[in-house]
mmCIF file of C-alpha atoms in Angstrom:
data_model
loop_
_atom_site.group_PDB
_atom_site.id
_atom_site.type_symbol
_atom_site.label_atom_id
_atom_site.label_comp_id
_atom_site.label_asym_id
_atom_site.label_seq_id
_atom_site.Cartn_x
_atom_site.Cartn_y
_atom_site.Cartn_z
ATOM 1 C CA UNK G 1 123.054 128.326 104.396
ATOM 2 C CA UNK G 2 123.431 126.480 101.237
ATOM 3 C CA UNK G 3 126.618 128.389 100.315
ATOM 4 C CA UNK G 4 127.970 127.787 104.017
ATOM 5 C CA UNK G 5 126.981 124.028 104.099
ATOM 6 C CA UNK G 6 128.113 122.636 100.541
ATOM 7 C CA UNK G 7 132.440 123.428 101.645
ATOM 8 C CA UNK G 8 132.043 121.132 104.588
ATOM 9 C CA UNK G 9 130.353 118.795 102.890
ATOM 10 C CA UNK G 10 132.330 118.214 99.810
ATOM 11 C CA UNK G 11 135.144 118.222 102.324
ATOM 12 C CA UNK G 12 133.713 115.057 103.977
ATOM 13 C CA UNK G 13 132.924 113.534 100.613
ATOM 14 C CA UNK G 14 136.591 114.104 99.638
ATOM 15 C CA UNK G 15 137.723 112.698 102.579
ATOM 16 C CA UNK G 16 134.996 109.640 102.381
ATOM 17 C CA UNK G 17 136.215 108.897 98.413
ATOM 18 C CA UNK G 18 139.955 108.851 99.564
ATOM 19 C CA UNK G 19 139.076 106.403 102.197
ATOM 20 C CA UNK G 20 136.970 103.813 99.976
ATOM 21 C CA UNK G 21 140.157 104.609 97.507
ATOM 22 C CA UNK G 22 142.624 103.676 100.353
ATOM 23 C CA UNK G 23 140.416 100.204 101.798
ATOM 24 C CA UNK G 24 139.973 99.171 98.297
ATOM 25 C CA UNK G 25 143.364 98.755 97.268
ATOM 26 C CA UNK G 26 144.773 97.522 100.509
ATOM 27 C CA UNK G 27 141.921 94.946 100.242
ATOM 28 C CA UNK G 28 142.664 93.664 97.096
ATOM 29 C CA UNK G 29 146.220 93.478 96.954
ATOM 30 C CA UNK G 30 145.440 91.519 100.408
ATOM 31 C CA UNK G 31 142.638 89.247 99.509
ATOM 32 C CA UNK G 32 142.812 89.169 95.943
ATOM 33 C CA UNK G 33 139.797 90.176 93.305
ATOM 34 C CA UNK G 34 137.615 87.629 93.681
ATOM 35 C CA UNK G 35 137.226 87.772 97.248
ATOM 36 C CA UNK G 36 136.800 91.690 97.527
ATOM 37 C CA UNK G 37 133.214 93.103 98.852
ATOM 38 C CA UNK G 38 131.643 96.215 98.591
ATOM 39 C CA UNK G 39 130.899 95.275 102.358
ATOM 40 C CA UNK G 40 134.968 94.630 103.019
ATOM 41 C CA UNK G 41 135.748 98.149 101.713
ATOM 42 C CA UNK G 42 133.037 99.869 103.893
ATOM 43 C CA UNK G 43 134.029 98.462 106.763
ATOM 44 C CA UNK G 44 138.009 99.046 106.171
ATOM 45 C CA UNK G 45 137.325 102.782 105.108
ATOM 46 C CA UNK G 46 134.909 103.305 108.394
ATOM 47 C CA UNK G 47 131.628 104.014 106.171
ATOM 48 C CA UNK G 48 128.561 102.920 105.181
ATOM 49 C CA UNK G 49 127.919 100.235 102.281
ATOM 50 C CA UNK G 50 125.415 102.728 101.099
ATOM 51 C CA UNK G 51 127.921 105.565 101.089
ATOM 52 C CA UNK G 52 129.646 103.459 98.670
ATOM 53 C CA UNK G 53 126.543 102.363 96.198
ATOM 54 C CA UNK G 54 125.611 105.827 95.951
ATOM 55 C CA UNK G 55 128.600 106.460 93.830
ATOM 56 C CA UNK G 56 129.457 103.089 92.255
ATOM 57 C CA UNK G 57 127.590 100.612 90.739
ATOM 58 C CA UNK G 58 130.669 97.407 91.766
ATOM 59 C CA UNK G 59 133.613 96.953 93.169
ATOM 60 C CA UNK G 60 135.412 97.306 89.684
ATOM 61 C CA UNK G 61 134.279 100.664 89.391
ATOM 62 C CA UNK G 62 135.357 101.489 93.185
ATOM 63 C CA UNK G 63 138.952 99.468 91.970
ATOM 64 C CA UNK G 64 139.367 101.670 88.446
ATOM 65 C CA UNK G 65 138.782 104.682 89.836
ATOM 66 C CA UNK G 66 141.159 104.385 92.516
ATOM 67 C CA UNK G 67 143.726 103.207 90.450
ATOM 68 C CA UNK G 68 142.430 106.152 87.615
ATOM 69 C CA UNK G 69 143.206 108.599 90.854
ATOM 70 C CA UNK G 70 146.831 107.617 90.589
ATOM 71 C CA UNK G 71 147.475 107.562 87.278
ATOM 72 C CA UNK G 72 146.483 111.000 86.578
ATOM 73 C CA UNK G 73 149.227 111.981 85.487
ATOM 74 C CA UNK G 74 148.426 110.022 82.059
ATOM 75 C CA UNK G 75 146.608 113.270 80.968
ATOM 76 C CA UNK G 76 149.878 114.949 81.260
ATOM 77 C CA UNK G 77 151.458 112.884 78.681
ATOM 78 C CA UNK G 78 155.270 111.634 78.932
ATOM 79 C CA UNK G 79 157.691 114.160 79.058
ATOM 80 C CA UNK G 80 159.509 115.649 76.345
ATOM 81 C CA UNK G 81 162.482 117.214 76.699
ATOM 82 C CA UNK G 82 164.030 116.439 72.887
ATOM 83 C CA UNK G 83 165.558 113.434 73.746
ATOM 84 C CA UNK G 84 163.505 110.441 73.463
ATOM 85 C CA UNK G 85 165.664 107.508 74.756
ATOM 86 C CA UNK G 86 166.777 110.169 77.894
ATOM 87 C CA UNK G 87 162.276 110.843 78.113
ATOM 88 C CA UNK G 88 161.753 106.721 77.773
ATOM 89 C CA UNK G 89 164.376 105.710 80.482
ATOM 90 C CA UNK G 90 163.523 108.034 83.108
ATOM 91 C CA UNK G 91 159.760 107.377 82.602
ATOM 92 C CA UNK G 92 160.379 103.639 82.823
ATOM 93 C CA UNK G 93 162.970 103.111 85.878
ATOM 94 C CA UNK G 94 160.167 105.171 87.923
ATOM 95 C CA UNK G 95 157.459 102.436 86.761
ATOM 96 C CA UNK G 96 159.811 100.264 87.845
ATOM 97 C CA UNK G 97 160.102 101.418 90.823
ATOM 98 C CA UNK G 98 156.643 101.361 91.429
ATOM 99 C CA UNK G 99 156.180 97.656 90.209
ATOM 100 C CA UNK G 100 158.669 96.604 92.607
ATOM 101 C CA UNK G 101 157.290 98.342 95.111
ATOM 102 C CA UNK G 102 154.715 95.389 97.067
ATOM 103 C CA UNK G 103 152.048 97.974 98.043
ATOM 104 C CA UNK G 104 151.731 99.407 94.201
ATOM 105 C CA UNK G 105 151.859 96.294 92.622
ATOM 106 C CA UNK G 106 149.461 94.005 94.942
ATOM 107 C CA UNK G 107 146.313 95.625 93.921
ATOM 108 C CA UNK G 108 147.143 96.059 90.182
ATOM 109 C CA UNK G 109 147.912 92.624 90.505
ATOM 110 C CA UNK G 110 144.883 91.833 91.336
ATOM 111 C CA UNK G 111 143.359 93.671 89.012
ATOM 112 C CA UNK G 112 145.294 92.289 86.194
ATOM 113 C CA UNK G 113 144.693 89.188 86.475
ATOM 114 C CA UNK G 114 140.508 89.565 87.204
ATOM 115 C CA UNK G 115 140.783 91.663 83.709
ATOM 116 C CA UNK G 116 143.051 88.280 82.088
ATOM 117 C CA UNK G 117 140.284 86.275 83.666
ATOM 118 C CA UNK G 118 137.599 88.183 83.196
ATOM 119 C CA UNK G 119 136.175 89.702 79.595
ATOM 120 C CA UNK G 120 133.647 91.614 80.614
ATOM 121 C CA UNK G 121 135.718 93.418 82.973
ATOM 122 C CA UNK G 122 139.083 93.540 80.887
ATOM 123 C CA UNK G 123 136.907 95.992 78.705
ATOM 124 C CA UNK G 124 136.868 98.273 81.421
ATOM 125 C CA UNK G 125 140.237 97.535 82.684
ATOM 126 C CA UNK G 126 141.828 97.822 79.579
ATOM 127 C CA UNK G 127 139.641 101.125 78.232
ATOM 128 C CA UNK G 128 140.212 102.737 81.518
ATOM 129 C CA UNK G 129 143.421 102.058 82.469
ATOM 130 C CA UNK G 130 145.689 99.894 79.920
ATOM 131 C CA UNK G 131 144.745 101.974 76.707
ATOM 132 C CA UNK G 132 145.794 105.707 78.486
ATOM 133 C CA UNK G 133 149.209 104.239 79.762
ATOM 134 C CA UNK G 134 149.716 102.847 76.056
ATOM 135 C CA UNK G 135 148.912 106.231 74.374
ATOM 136 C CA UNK G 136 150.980 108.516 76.004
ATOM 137 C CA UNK G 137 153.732 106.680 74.796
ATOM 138 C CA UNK G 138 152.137 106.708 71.329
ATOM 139 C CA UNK G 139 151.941 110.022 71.386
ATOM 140 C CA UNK G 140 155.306 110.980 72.866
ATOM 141 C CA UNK G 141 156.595 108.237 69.798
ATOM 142 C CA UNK G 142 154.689 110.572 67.153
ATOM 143 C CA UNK G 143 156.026 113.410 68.308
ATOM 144 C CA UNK G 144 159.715 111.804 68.066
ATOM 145 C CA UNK G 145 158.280 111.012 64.626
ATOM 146 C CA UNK G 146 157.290 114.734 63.511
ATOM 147 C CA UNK G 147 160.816 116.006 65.175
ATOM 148 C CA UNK G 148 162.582 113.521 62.760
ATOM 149 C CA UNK G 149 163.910 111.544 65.366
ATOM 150 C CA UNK G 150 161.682 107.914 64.159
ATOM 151 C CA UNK G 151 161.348 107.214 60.918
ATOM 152 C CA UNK G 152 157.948 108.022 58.925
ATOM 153 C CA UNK G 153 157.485 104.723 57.894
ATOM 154 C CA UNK G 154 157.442 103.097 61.474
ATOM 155 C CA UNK G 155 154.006 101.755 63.409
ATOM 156 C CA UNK G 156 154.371 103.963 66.588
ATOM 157 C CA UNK G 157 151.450 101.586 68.007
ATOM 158 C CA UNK G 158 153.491 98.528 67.722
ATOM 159 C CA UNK G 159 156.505 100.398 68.685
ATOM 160 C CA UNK G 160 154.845 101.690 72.163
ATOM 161 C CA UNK G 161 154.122 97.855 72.612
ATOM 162 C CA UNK G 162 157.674 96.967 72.526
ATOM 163 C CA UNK G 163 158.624 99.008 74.621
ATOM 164 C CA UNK G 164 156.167 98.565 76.927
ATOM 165 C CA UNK G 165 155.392 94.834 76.650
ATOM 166 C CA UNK G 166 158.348 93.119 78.125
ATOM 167 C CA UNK G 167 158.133 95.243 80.888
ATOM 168 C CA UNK G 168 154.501 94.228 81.939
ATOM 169 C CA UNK G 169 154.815 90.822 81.059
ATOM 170 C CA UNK G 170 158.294 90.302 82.989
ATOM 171 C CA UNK G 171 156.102 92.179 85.922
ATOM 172 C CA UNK G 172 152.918 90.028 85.084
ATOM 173 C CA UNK G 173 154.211 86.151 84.523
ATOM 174 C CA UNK G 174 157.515 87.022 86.894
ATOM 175 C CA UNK G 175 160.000 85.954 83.512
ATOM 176 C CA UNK G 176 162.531 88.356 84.562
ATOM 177 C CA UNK G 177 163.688 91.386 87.071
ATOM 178 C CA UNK G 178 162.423 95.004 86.457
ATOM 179 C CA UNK G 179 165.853 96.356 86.581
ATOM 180 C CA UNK G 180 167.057 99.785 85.242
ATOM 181 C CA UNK G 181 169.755 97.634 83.365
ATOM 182 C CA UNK G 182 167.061 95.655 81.863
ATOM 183 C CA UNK G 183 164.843 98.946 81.222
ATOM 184 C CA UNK G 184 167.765 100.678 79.475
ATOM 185 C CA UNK G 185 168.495 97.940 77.080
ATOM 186 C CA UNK G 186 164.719 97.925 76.347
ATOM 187 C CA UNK G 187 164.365 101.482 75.558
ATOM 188 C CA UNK G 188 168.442 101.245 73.494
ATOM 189 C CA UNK G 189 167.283 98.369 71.633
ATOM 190 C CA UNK G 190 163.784 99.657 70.251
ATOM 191 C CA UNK G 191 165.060 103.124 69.448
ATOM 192 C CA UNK G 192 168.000 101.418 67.536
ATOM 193 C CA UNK G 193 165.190 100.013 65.005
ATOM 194 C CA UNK G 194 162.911 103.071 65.053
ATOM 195 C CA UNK G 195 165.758 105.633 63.676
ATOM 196 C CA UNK G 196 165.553 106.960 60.317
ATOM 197 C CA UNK G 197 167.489 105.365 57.694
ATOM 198 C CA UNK G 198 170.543 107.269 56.657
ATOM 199 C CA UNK B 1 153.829 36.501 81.390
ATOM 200 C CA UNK B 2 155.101 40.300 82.154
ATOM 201 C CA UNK B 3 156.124 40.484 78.473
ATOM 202 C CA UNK B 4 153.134 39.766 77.359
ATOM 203 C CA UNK B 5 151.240 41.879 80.132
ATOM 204 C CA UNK B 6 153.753 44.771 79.539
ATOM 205 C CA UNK B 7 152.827 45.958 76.212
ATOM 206 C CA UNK B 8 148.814 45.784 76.919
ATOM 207 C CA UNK B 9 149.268 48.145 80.110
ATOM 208 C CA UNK B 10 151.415 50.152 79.259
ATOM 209 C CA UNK B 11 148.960 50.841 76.512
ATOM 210 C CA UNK B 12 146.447 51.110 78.977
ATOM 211 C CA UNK B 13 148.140 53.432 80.597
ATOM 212 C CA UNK B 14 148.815 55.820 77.429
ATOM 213 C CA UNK B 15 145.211 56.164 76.620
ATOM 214 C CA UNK B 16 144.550 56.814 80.608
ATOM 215 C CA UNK B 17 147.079 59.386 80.522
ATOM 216 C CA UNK B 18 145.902 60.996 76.955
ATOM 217 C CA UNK B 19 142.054 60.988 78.495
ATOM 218 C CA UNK B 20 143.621 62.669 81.429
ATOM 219 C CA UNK B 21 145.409 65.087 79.865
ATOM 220 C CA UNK B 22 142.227 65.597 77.181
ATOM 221 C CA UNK B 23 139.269 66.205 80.270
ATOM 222 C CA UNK B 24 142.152 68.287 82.024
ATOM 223 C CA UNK B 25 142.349 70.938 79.729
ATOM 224 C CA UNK B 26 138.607 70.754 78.817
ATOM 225 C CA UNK B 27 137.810 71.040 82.314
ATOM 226 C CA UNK B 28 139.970 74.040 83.117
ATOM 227 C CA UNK B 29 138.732 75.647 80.023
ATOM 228 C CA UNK B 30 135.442 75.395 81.263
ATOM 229 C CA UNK B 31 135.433 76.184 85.021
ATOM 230 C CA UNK B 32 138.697 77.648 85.493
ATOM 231 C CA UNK B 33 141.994 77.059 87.640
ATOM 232 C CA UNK B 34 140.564 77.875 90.893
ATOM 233 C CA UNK B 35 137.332 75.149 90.611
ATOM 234 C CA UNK B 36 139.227 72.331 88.898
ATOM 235 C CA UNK B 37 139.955 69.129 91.048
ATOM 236 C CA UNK B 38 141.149 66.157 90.043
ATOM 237 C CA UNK B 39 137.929 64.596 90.713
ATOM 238 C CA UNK B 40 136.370 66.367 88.264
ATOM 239 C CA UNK B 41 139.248 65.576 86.124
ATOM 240 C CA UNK B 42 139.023 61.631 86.796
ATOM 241 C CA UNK B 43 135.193 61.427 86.419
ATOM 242 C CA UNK B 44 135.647 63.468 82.982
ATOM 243 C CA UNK B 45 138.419 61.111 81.907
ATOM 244 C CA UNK B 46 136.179 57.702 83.342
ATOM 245 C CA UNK B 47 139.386 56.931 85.627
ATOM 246 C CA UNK B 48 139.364 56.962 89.399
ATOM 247 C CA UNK B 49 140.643 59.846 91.633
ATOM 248 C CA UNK B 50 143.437 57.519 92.607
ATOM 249 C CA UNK B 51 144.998 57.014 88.949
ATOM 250 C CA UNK B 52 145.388 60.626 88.974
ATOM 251 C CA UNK B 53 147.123 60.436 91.796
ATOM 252 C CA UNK B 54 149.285 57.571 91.467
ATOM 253 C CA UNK B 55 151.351 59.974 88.494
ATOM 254 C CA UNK B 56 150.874 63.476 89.833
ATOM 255 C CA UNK B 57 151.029 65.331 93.041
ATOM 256 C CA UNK B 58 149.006 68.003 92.287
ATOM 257 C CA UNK B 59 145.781 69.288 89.339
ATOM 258 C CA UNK B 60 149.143 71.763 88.596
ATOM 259 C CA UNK B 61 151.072 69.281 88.062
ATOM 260 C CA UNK B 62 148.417 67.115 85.434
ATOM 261 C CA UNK B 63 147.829 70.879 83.499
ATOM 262 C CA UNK B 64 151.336 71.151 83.112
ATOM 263 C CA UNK B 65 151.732 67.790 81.932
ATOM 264 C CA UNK B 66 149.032 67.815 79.366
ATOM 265 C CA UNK B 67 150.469 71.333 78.384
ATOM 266 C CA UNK B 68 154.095 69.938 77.642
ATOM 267 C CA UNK B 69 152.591 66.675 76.141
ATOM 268 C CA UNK B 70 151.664 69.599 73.824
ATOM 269 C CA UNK B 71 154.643 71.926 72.901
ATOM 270 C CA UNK B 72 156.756 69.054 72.538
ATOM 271 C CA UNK B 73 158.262 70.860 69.540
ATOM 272 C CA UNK B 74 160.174 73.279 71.736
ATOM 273 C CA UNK B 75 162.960 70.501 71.644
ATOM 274 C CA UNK B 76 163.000 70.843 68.552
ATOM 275 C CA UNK B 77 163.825 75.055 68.718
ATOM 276 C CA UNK B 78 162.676 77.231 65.727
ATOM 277 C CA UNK B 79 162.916 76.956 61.731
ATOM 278 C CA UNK B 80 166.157 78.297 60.412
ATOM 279 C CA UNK B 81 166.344 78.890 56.554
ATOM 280 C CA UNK B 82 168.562 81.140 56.833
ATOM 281 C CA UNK B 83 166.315 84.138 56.807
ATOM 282 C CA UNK B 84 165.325 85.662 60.522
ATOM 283 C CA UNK B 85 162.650 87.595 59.390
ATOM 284 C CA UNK B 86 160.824 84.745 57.416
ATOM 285 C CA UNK B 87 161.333 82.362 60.030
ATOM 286 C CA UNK B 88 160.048 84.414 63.197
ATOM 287 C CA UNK B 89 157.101 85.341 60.615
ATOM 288 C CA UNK B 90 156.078 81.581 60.103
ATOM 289 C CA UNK B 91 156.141 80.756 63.340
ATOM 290 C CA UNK B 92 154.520 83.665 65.138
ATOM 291 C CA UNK B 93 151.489 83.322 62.602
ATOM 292 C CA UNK B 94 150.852 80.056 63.800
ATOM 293 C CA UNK B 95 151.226 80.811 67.087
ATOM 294 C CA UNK B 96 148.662 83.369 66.012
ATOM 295 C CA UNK B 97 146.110 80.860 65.008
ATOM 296 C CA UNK B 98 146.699 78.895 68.016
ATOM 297 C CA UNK B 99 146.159 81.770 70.542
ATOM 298 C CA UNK B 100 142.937 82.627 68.016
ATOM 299 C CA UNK B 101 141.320 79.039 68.388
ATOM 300 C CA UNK B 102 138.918 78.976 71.767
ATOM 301 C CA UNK B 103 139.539 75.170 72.463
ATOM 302 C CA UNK B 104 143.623 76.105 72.727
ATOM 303 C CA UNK B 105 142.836 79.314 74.405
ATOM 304 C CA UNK B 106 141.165 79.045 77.120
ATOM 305 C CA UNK B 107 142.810 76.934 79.394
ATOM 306 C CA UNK B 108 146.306 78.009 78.301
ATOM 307 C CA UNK B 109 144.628 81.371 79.841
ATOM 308 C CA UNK B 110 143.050 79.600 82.795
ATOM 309 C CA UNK B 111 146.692 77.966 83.449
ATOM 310 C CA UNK B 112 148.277 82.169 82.901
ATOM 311 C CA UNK B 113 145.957 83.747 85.317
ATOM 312 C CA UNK B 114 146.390 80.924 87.995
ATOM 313 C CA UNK B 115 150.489 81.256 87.631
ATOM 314 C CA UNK B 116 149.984 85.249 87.314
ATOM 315 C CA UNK B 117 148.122 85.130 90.510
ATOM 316 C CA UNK B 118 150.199 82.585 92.533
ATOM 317 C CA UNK B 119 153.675 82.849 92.700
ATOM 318 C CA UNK B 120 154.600 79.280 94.163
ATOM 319 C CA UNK B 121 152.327 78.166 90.650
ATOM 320 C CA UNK B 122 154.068 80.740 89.026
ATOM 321 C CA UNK B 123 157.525 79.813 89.604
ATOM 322 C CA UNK B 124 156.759 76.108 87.891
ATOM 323 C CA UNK B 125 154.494 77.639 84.945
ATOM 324 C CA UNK B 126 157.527 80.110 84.077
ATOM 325 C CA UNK B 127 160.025 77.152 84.332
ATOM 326 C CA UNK B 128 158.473 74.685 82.214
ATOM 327 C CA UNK B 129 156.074 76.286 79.896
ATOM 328 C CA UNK B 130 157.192 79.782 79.357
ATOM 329 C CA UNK B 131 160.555 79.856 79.826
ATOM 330 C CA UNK B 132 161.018 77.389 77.118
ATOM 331 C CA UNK B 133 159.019 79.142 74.863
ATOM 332 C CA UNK B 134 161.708 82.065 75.116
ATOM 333 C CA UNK B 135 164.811 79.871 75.053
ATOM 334 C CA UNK B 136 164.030 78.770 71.705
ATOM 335 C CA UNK B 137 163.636 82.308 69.944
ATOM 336 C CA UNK B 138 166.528 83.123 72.100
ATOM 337 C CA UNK B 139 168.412 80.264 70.166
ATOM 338 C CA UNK B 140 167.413 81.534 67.081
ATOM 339 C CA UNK B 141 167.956 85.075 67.692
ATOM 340 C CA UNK B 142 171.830 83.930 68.910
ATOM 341 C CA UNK B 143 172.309 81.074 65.179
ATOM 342 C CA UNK B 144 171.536 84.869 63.572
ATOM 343 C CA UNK B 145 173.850 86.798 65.598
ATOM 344 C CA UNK B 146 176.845 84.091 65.386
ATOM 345 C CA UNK B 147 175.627 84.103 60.913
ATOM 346 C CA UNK B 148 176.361 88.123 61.412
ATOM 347 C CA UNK B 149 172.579 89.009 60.290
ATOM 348 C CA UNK B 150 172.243 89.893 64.248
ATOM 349 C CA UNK B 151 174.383 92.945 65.363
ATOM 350 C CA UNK B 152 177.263 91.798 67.880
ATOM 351 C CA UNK B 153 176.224 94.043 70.993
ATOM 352 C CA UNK B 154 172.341 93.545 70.665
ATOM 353 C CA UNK B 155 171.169 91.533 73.729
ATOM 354 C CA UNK B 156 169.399 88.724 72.746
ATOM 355 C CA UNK B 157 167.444 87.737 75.623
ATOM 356 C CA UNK B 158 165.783 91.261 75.607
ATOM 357 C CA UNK B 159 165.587 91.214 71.928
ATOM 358 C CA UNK B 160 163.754 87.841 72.019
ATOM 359 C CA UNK B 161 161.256 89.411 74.282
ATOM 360 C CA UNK B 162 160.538 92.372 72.128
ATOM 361 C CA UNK B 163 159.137 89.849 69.704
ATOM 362 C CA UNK B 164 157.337 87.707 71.857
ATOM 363 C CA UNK B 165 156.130 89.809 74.779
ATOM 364 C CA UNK B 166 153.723 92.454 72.475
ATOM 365 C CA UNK B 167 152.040 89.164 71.179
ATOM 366 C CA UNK B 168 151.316 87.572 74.521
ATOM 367 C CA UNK B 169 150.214 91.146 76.549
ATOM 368 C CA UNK B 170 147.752 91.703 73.470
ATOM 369 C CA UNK B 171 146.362 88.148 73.596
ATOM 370 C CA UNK B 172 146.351 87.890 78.172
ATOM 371 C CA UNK B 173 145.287 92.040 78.199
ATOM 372 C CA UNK B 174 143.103 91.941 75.278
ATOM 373 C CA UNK B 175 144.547 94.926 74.251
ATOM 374 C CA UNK B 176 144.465 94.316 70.460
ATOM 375 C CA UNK B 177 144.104 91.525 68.168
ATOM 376 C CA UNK B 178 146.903 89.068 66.554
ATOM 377 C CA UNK B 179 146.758 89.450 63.108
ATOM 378 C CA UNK B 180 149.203 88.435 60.970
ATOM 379 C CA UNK B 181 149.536 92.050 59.920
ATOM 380 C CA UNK B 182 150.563 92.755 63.170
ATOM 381 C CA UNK B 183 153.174 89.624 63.242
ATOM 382 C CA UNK B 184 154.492 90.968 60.212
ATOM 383 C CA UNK B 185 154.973 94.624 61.732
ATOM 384 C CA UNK B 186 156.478 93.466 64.777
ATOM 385 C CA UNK B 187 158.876 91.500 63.315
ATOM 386 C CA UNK B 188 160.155 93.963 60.938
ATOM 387 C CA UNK B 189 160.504 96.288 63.473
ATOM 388 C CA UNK B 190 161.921 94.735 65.886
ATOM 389 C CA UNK B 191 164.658 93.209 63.307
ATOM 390 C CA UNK B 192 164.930 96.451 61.965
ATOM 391 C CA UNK B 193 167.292 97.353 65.199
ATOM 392 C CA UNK B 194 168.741 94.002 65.435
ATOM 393 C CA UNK B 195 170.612 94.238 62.077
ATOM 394 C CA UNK B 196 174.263 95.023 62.199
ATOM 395 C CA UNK B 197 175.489 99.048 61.590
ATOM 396 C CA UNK B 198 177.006 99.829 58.375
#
C-alpha cells in the first residue's frame, strides 16, 4: 500500500511546491518584499499556511528556492564551445532577455533590493543565488585560461565581475538599456584586456 | 535695514539647511527610506515641519540635497597627472574608504535601495547622484583617449562602467569586499584592454 500510495503523493507534493513557487514570485514582484506573507502565498497557490511551514522556515527560503528552481541550470556551467567571446555573448543577450522581460525581473527585483537592504538576508541571497551565477563564469574564464585563450597572470574573479557588473547594475539602478549592442561591447571590451600578451 | 538683516538670515538659514541636511542623513541611516518623514527630520534638526517644506517638495528631495551638498567635487571631474592608471587608483581607494565608513554608508544605501525599488525615485537618484558620478570617469576616460593612452575604438561609456560598476555591485550585493587590492586589480585590468594595439 505503501509502494502504491507514496507516487500519488509525491505527485501532489510536486504539484503543491510548484504552486507556492508560482504565488511567491507573482506576489513579490507585485507587492514587493516587505509586504509578502507566508499567509499571501498560501492563499494565491490554493494551500494551507501549514503546507507551507512544513517545508520552510520564511518567506526568504520559499523566495530562494523558487528562484534556485530556475536557475538550475547554474550546475551546468556556461557553455563552451572554444570560443569564449561567441560562449559570453550568447549567454548574456539571453539574460538580457530575461531582465527585460517584467515577469522575470519583478520578483528578483524584489529580492535584490530586500538582500541590498537587508544583511542578514543578503547572506543567503548572495550564497544562494549571486555567488553560483558569478562562478560559472569564473570557471568558464579559467578554462579560457588553461586553453591559452586569457592570460595566466589575469584575476578571473575580478574579470567575471566586469563582465558581469555593468550588466546588473545598469538592470539594478536603471543607468542604462540591457541591449545586445551594449552586451557585445561588454563582453569585446573585457576580452580585449584579458588576452595574452604577444 | 534689509542689509543689515540680510547677512544674519541668510546665515540663519545656512546652519538650518546644514542641520537639515546633517539629521537627514542620520535619520535615514537609522530607520531607513521607507520610515523617514520630514517630521522626524525637522524635530532631529530643532526646525519646524514647515521650514522643511518651505525649500523642498519632498524627504527625496532634502536626501538628495544633503547628498549633492556632498559630492560637490564632481564639478570638479577627476585628477589628471597624466597617468590613467594612477589617477583612477587614487580616486577609487578613497571612494573605497568612503563606501567602508558606516556613518557614509548607510544612508547612501538607504537612498540606493529606495531608488532601486522605485522607479519614479529612481529616475531622479540616477540623474543627479549617479549619473554624475559616471560622467566624470567618462571625462577622464575620453582626456586619455584624445592623449592616445586610450585606444580610438574603445567605448568609453562602457569602459567607464567596467571600472566603476564591480565596485558598487560588491559594496550594494555584498558580494566581496573593497580593498584596495582589489582597486588596484580592477584597474589594471580593465586598462589593460583600453590601451591602444601595437
Amino acid at each position: 500500500m505503501a509502494n502504491k500510495a507514496a507516487p500519488d503523493s509525491s505527485r501532489r507534493s510536486e504539484r503543491s511546491r510548484r504552486a507556492i513557487f508560482d504565488a511567491a514570485l507573482a506576489l513579490v514582484g507585485e507587492v514587493g518584499y516587505d509586504k509578502l506573507t507566508i499567509e499571501g502565498i498560501a492563499s494565491r497557490a490554493g494551500v494551507g499556511k501549514q503546507t507551507i511551514y512544513r517545508w520552510w522556515p520564511s518567506k526568504a527560503a520559499v523566495l530562494l528556492d523558487a528562484f534556485t528552481v530556475d536557475v538550475e541550470d547554474y550546475e551546468q556551467g556556461l557553455p563552451d564551445t572554444g570560443d569564449l567571446a561567441a560562449d559570453l555573448k550568447f549567454v548574456l543577450r539571453a539574460t538580457a532577455d530575461e531582465f527585460n522581460d517584467p515577469a522575470f525581473q519583478a520578483p528578483y527585483r524584489a529580492l535584490a533590493v530586500a538582500g541590498a537592504n537587508d544583511e542578514e538576508l543578503s547572506r543567503t541571497f548572495v550564497g544562494r543565488l549571486l555567488e553560483p551565477g558569478i562562478r560559472v563564469y569564473v570557471e568558464r574564464l579559467r578554462a579560457a585560461q588553461e586553453a591559452g585563450e586569457v592570460d595566466a597572470g589575469i584575476d578571473v574573479r575580478v574579470a567575471a565581475e566586469m563582465v558581469l557588473s555593468p550588466f546588473s547594475q545598469r538592470w539594478l539602478m536603471r543607468t542604462g538599456e540591457l541591449t545586445y549592442d551594449f552586451v557585445d561591447t561588454l563582453v569585446d571590451q573585457v576580452l580585449r584586456g584579458l588576452r595574452p600578451r604577444d
